[in-house]
Amino acid sequence: MSSPDLTDAERQAVLEVVNTPNLAMGPKIDAFEAAFRAYAGSRCALSVNSGTSGLHLCVRAAGVQAGDIVLTTPFSFVASTNVILFERAIPVFVDVDPQTGNMDPVLAAQAVQDLMAGEAAARKWLPRQGVPADGRLKALLPVDVFGQPADFDALTPIAQEYRLKIIEDSCEALGAKYKGRTAGMLGDFGVYAFYPNKQITTGEGGLIVTNDEKAGAYMMALRNQGRDPGDTWLQHTHLGYNYRMDEMSAALGVVQMSRLEHLLTTRQRVADWYTKYLSGIEGVEPPYIHPNTTRVSWFVYVIRFAAGIDRDRMAKQLKERGIPVRPYFLPIHLQPYMIKQFGYREGDYPVTEDLGNRGLALPFSGKMTEEQVSFVCSTIRELIQESS
Ligand SMILES: *Cc1c(COP(=O)(O)O)cnc(C)c1O
């Protein structure tokens, strides 16, 4: 489905670390975080061992506690909801914009108003079961889906009016711009992720950016087993985690960050080939790019089939011809553990479900050649012609 873009510079950087005794909490972490402060213009940058752990720390820093509510969307990778559940807080969903897949700001505004207005008004937004009666809305967690930022100029005033924190899940959007502004820096906290299918990779890894220095210091303690700056190795002021990134990963990340512009450009080129070769295929919609997205950061290339085309059959046939593809996303509210805890049913978030039913991620990486893209597209064209 995807492939990281690594060069001898990355291999050399990792080898250098391995030739020292300093494999954790060393200079590569500092350099990696400095690269992100420079890139994002943020006061704080905290590397962590995954995007998920980064999001989890932000949920803690936002003051979300057991029983609190966080507003988010079900059209995402499960981590954006799971980090809320880790704190025994309640993820409450609003549906997404049918074109971008991002949080629908009109629904979000209605939901926030109703959730703040008391139990009767709140009820229509809450799941059928599993919610304590006195849950208070604490934060918004919008996701920059597929490398396009959510509509933050619409979401921010709502959050400000009710003093809600915004956690931006930018794990798919490193490099993207929203009206010229840097994705990840659009809320109170932003998180990037570096699994090998992301725009840059550290193997496993993630990073938090924020201008809130107090929260930054708290998250720094939490990622390091709860140690505050004055604590010794065996003193722990807070309940913390081991969410630290290691030096090999950070060394890899430093080189990848220095190549970010190149990596984004090659991904853009592959996306452009897809868009070119898919044009004119009946029943296949290429990704929609919103005018507010002044730069897309291509994470995946997800097409949507017209309602009459059997997506799952297409997926099966493409795989049979050696082309790896994947439905994107399976809605979070329909994951078995979510149904069990909250009683969700099909039909609860129709836009999310429709996108989930019609969307198919094609093989995508900056290393694909034009011939490979053209082969994928001509195979799709043939399969559609055969089936009609
Ligand atoms: C990749 C991703 C994450 C984080 O994933 P990790 O594997 O924990 O690094 C979080 N949210 C979204 C939307 C993602 O795509």
Coordinates of C-alpha atoms and ligand atoms in Angstrom, one line a residue:
M1 CA 0.0 0.0 0.0
S2 CA 2.8 2.4 0.8
S3 CA 6.5 2.7 1.2
P4 CA 8.8 5.0 3.2
D5 CA 11.3 7.1 1.2
L6 CA 14.7 6.5 2.8
T7 CA 18.2 7.4 1.5
D8 CA 21.7 6.7 2.6
A9 CA 21.6 9.8 4.7
E10 CA 18.9 8.2 7.0
R11 CA 20.9 4.9 7.1
Q12 CA 24.0 6.8 8.0
A13 CA 22.3 8.8 10.7
V14 CA 20.9 5.7 12.4
L15 CA 24.2 3.9 12.2
E16 CA 26.0 6.9 13.9
V17 CA 23.6 6.6 16.8
V18 CA 24.1 2.8 17.1
N19 CA 27.9 3.4 17.2
T20 CA 27.5 5.5 20.4
P21 CA 26.2 4.2 23.8
N22 CA 23.6 7.0 23.7
L23 CA 20.4 5.3 22.5
A24 CA 17.8 7.2 24.5
M25 CA 17.1 10.7 25.8
G26 CA 20.1 12.2 23.9
P27 CA 21.0 14.9 21.3
K28 CA 19.0 13.4 18.4
I29 CA 15.8 14.0 20.4
D30 CA 16.8 17.6 21.0
A31 CA 17.6 18.1 17.3
F32 CA 14.4 16.5 16.1
E33 CA 12.3 18.7 18.4
A34 CA 14.3 21.8 17.4
A35 CA 13.5 21.0 13.7
F36 CA 9.8 20.9 14.6
R37 CA 9.9 24.2 16.6
A38 CA 11.5 25.8 13.5
Y39 CA 9.0 24.1 11.1
A40 CA 5.8 24.9 13.0
G41 CA 6.9 28.0 14.7
S42 CA 5.7 26.5 18.0
R43 CA 7.1 27.3 21.5
C44 CA 7.1 23.6 22.4
A45 CA 7.7 20.4 20.4
L46 CA 7.6 17.1 22.2
S47 CA 8.6 13.9 20.5
V48 CA 6.8 10.7 21.6
N49 CA 6.8 7.1 20.6
S50 CA 3.6 7.2 18.5
G51 CA 0.9 9.6 17.3
T52 CA -1.5 7.8 19.6
S53 CA 0.6 8.5 22.7
G54 CA 0.9 12.2 21.6
L55 CA -2.9 12.5 21.4
H56 CA -3.3 10.8 24.7
L57 CA -0.9 13.3 26.4
C58 CA -2.9 16.2 24.8
V59 CA -6.1 14.8 26.2
R60 CA -4.5 14.8 29.7
A61 CA -3.1 18.3 29.2
A62 CA -6.5 19.5 28.2
G63 CA -7.8 18.5 31.6
V64 CA -10.2 15.9 30.3
Q65 CA -11.3 13.6 33.2
A66 CA -13.4 10.5 33.6
G67 CA -17.0 11.2 32.5
D68 CA -16.1 14.4 30.6
I69 CA -17.2 14.7 27.0
V70 CA -14.9 15.4 24.0
L71 CA -16.5 16.2 20.6
T72 CA -14.9 14.4 17.7
T73 CA -15.7 12.6 14.5
P74 CA -16.2 8.9 13.6
F75 CA -14.5 9.2 10.2
S76 CA -10.9 8.7 11.3
F77 CA -8.4 6.2 12.4
V78 CA -9.5 4.7 15.8
A79 CA -6.7 6.4 17.8
S80 CA -8.4 9.8 17.8
T81 CA -11.3 8.3 19.7
N82 CA -9.4 5.8 21.7
V83 CA -7.3 8.4 23.5
I84 CA -10.5 9.9 24.9
L85 CA -11.6 6.4 26.1
F86 CA -8.2 5.9 27.8
E87 CA -9.2 8.5 30.3
R88 CA -12.7 7.1 30.7
A89 CA -14.1 10.2 29.1
I90 CA -16.8 10.0 26.5
P91 CA -16.2 10.6 22.8
V92 CA -19.3 12.3 21.3
F93 CA -19.4 12.2 17.5
V94 CA -20.7 14.7 15.0
D95 CA -20.8 13.7 11.3
V96 CA -18.4 15.0 8.7
D97 CA -18.5 17.1 5.7
P98 CA -19.3 14.9 2.7
Q99 CA -16.6 16.3 0.5
T100 CA -13.6 16.5 2.9
G101 CA -14.5 14.0 5.5
N102 CA -13.6 16.6 8.2
M103 CA -15.7 17.6 11.1
D104 CA -18.8 19.4 9.9
P105 CA -18.5 22.9 11.6
V106 CA -22.3 23.5 11.4
L107 CA -23.0 20.3 13.2
A108 CA -20.2 20.9 15.7
A109 CA -21.6 24.4 16.6
Q110 CA -25.1 22.9 17.1
A111 CA -23.7 20.0 19.2
V112 CA -21.6 22.3 21.4
Q113 CA -24.5 24.6 22.1
D114 CA -26.8 21.7 22.9
L115 CA -24.2 19.9 25.0
M116 CA -23.6 23.1 27.0
A117 CA -27.4 23.8 27.4
G118 CA -28.1 20.9 29.7
E119 CA -29.3 17.3 29.7
A120 CA -32.5 17.6 27.6
A121 CA -30.8 19.5 24.7
A122 CA -27.7 17.4 24.9
R123 CA -29.4 14.0 24.6
K124 CA -29.8 14.0 20.8
W125 CA -26.0 14.1 20.4
L126 CA -25.2 11.5 23.0
P127 CA -24.9 7.8 22.3
R128 CA -27.8 5.5 23.3
Q129 CA -26.0 4.0 26.3
G130 CA -22.8 4.2 28.3
V131 CA -22.9 7.9 29.1
P132 CA -23.0 9.3 32.7
A133 CA -25.7 11.9 33.3
D134 CA -23.4 14.7 34.3
G135 CA -20.8 14.6 31.5
R136 CA -19.3 18.0 30.8
L137 CA -18.0 19.0 27.4
K138 CA -14.3 19.8 27.7
A139 CA -12.6 19.7 24.3
L140 CA -12.9 19.3 20.6
L141 CA -10.8 16.8 18.7
P142 CA -11.0 17.5 15.0
V143 CA -9.0 15.3 12.6
D144 CA -7.2 16.6 9.5
V145 CA -8.4 13.7 7.4
F146 CA -6.2 12.5 4.5
G147 CA -3.9 15.5 4.7
Q148 CA -6.5 18.3 4.6
P149 CA -7.0 20.5 7.6
A150 CA -10.4 20.7 9.2
D151 CA -12.2 24.0 9.0
F152 CA -10.6 25.7 12.0
D153 CA -11.8 29.2 11.3
A154 CA -15.3 27.9 11.8
L155 CA -14.4 25.7 14.8
T156 CA -12.2 28.0 16.8
P157 CA -14.9 30.7 17.7
I158 CA -17.2 27.9 19.0
A159 CA -14.5 26.5 21.2
Q160 CA -13.5 30.0 22.4
E161 CA -17.1 30.9 23.3
Y162 CA -17.3 27.9 25.7
R163 CA -13.6 27.8 26.7
L164 CA -13.0 24.4 25.2
K165 CA -9.6 23.2 24.3
I166 CA -9.0 22.1 20.7
I167 CA -6.7 19.1 20.1
E168 CA -5.8 18.9 16.4
D169 CA -5.2 15.4 15.2
S170 CA -2.8 16.3 12.4
C171 CA -1.4 12.7 12.2
E172 CA -2.2 12.6 8.5
A173 CA -1.4 16.2 7.7
L174 CA 2.2 17.1 8.3
G175 CA 3.1 19.7 5.7
A176 CA -0.5 20.8 5.0
K177 CA -1.6 24.4 5.0
Y178 CA -5.0 25.9 5.9
K179 CA -5.4 29.4 4.5
G180 CA -1.6 29.6 4.5
R181 CA -1.3 28.4 8.1
T182 CA 0.5 25.3 9.3
A183 CA -1.6 22.2 10.0
G184 CA -0.9 21.0 13.5
M185 CA -0.8 24.6 14.8
L186 CA -4.5 25.4 14.3
G187 CA -5.7 24.4 17.7
D188 CA -4.3 24.5 21.3
F189 CA -2.4 21.3 20.7
G190 CA -1.4 19.5 17.5
V191 CA -0.1 16.0 16.9
Y192 CA 1.9 14.5 14.0
A193 CA 2.6 10.8 13.5
F194 CA 5.5 9.0 11.9
Y195 CA 4.5 5.4 11.2
P196 CA 6.1 4.3 8.0
N197 CA 3.1 5.1 5.9
K198 CA 3.0 8.8 7.0
Q199 CA 4.6 11.7 5.1
I200 CA 7.8 11.3 7.2
T201 CA 8.8 8.3 9.2
T202 CA 10.7 7.5 12.4
G203 CA 9.6 3.8 12.4
E204 CA 7.2 4.3 15.2
G205 CA 6.8 7.9 16.5
G206 CA 4.8 11.0 17.0
L207 CA 5.2 14.6 18.0
I208 CA 3.2 17.3 19.8
V209 CA 3.3 21.0 19.0
T210 CA 1.8 23.7 21.3
N211 CA 2.4 27.3 22.3
D212 CA 1.1 26.5 25.8
E213 CA 4.3 26.2 27.7
K214 CA 2.7 25.1 31.0
A215 CA 0.9 22.3 29.2
G216 CA 4.1 21.5 27.4
A217 CA 6.0 21.1 30.6
Y218 CA 3.3 18.8 32.0
M219 CA 3.2 16.6 28.9
M220 CA 7.0 16.4 29.1
A221 CA 6.7 15.0 32.6
L222 CA 4.0 12.6 31.6
R223 CA 5.9 11.1 28.7
N224 CA 8.8 10.5 31.0
Q225 CA 7.1 8.4 33.7
G226 CA 5.7 11.4 35.4
R227 CA 9.0 12.9 36.4
D228 CA 9.0 16.7 37.0
P229 CA 12.2 18.6 36.3
G230 CA 13.4 18.4 40.0
D231 CA 12.6 14.7 40.3
T232 CA 15.3 12.1 40.4
W233 CA 15.2 8.9 38.2
L234 CA 13.0 7.2 40.8
Q235 CA 10.8 10.1 41.9
H236 CA 7.6 10.6 40.0
T237 CA 5.4 13.6 40.7
H238 CA 2.6 12.5 38.4
L239 CA 1.1 9.3 37.1
G240 CA 3.0 9.1 33.9
Y241 CA 3.9 6.8 31.0
N242 CA 6.9 5.8 29.0
Y243 CA 6.0 7.6 25.8
R244 CA 9.5 8.6 24.9
M245 CA 11.0 8.4 21.4
D246 CA 14.4 6.8 21.1
E247 CA 17.6 8.2 19.6
M248 CA 17.6 5.9 16.5
S249 CA 14.1 7.0 15.6
A250 CA 14.9 10.7 16.2
A251 CA 18.0 10.5 14.1
L252 CA 15.9 9.0 11.3
G253 CA 13.4 11.8 11.8
V254 CA 16.0 14.6 11.7
V255 CA 17.0 13.5 8.2
Q256 CA 13.4 13.0 7.1
M257 CA 12.5 16.5 8.3
S258 CA 15.4 18.0 6.3
R259 CA 13.9 16.3 3.2
L260 CA 10.3 17.2 4.0
E261 CA 9.8 19.6 1.1
H262 CA 11.1 16.9 -1.3
L263 CA 9.0 14.2 0.2
L264 CA 5.8 16.4 -0.1
T265 CA 6.7 17.3 -3.6
T266 CA 7.1 13.7 -4.8
R267 CA 3.8 12.7 -3.1
Q268 CA 2.1 15.6 -4.8
R269 CA 3.5 14.4 -8.2
V270 CA 2.1 10.9 -7.6
A271 CA -1.3 12.3 -6.6
D272 CA -1.3 14.5 -9.8
W273 CA -0.6 11.4 -11.9
Y274 CA -3.5 9.6 -10.2
T275 CA -5.8 12.5 -10.9
K276 CA -4.7 12.6 -14.5
Y277 CA -5.1 8.9 -15.2
L278 CA -8.3 8.6 -13.4
S279 CA -10.0 11.4 -15.2
G280 CA -12.9 10.4 -17.4
I281 CA -13.4 7.0 -15.7
E282 CA -17.1 6.8 -15.2
G283 CA -18.1 6.3 -11.6
V284 CA -14.8 7.2 -10.0
E285 CA -14.4 10.4 -8.0
P286 CA -10.9 11.6 -7.3
P287 CA -10.3 13.3 -3.8
Y288 CA -11.9 16.7 -3.3
I289 CA -9.6 19.5 -2.3
H290 CA -11.2 22.3 -0.4
P291 CA -10.2 25.9 -1.4
N292 CA -9.2 26.5 2.3
T293 CA -6.5 23.8 1.9
T294 CA -3.8 26.0 0.4
R295 CA -1.5 23.0 0.5
V296 CA -2.6 19.4 0.6
S297 CA -0.2 17.0 2.2
W298 CA -0.9 13.8 0.5
F299 CA -1.2 11.0 3.0
V300 CA -3.3 8.5 1.1
Y301 CA -5.1 8.7 -2.2
V302 CA -8.7 7.7 -1.6
I303 CA -11.1 7.5 -4.5
R304 CA -14.9 7.2 -4.1
F305 CA -17.0 5.0 -6.3
A306 CA -20.4 6.0 -7.5
A307 CA -23.3 4.5 -5.6
G308 CA -24.0 1.8 -8.2
I309 CA -20.5 0.3 -8.1
D310 CA -19.7 -2.5 -5.7
R311 CA -16.6 -1.2 -3.9
D312 CA -15.8 -4.5 -2.1
R313 CA -15.9 -6.4 -5.3
M314 CA -13.7 -3.8 -7.0
A315 CA -11.3 -4.2 -4.0
K316 CA -11.2 -7.9 -4.3
Q317 CA -10.6 -7.8 -8.1
L318 CA -7.8 -5.3 -7.8
K319 CA -6.1 -7.4 -5.1
E320 CA -6.4 -10.4 -7.4
R321 CA -4.5 -8.5 -10.0
G322 CA -1.8 -7.7 -7.6
I323 CA -2.9 -4.2 -6.6
P324 CA -3.1 -3.7 -2.9
V325 CA -6.1 -1.5 -1.9
R326 CA -8.0 -0.8 1.3
P327 CA -11.4 0.5 2.3
Y328 CA -10.9 3.8 4.1
F329 CA -12.2 4.3 6.9
L330 CA -14.3 1.6 8.6
P331 CA -16.3 4.1 10.8
I332 CA -15.2 4.2 14.4
H333 CA -18.8 4.1 15.8
L334 CA -19.3 0.7 14.1
Q335 CA -16.2 -0.9 15.5
P336 CA -17.3 -3.9 17.7
Y337 CA -16.0 -2.4 21.0
M338 CA -17.8 0.9 20.3
I339 CA -21.1 -0.9 19.5
K340 CA -20.7 -2.8 22.8
Q341 CA -20.0 0.2 25.0
F342 CA -22.3 2.8 23.4
G343 CA -24.9 0.9 21.5
Y344 CA -24.2 2.5 18.1
R345 CA -26.1 1.2 15.0
E346 CA -25.7 1.5 11.3
G347 CA -27.3 4.8 10.2
D348 CA -26.2 6.8 13.2
Y349 CA -23.6 8.8 11.2
P350 CA -24.8 8.5 7.6
V351 CA -22.1 10.7 5.9
T352 CA -19.3 8.9 7.6
E353 CA -20.9 5.5 6.7
D354 CA -21.4 6.6 3.1
L355 CA -17.8 7.7 2.7
G356 CA -16.7 4.5 4.4
N357 CA -18.7 2.4 2.1
R358 CA -17.6 4.1 -1.2
G359 CA -14.0 5.0 -0.4
L360 CA -11.0 3.0 -1.5
A361 CA -7.4 3.9 -0.8
L362 CA -5.1 3.1 -3.8
P363 CA -1.4 2.2 -3.4
F364 CA 0.3 5.4 -2.6
S365 CA 3.8 6.6 -1.9
G366 CA 6.3 9.2 -3.2
K367 CA 8.3 6.4 -4.7
M368 CA 5.6 5.2 -7.1
T369 CA 6.4 5.6 -10.8
E370 CA 4.1 7.1 -13.4
E371 CA 3.9 3.6 -15.0
Q372 CA 2.7 2.1 -11.7
V373 CA 0.0 4.8 -11.3
S374 CA -1.1 4.4 -14.9
F375 CA -1.3 0.6 -14.4
V376 CA -3.5 0.9 -11.3
C377 CA -5.8 3.4 -13.1
S378 CA -6.1 1.4 -16.4
T379 CA -6.9 -1.7 -14.3
I380 CA -9.7 0.2 -12.5
R381 CA -11.0 1.4 -15.9
E382 CA -11.1 -2.1 -17.3
L383 CA -12.8 -3.6 -14.2
I384 CA -15.5 -0.9 -14.3
Q385 CA -16.0 -1.4 -18.0
E386 CA -16.3 -5.2 -17.5
S387 CA -18.9 -4.7 -14.7
S388 CA -21.2 -2.4 -16.6
Ligands
LIG1 C1 -1.7 7.5 12.0 C2 -2.8 8.2 12.8 C3 -2.7 8.4 14.2 C4 -1.5 7.9 15.0 O1 -1.1 6.6 14.7 P1 0.2 5.9 15.4 O2 0.2 4.6 14.7 O3 -0.2 5.8 16.9 O4 1.4 6.8 15.2 C5 -3.7 9.1 14.8 N1 -4.7 9.6 14.1 C6 -4.9 9.4 12.8 C7 -6.0 10.0 12.1 C8 -3.9 8.7 12.1 O5 -4.0 8.6 10.8

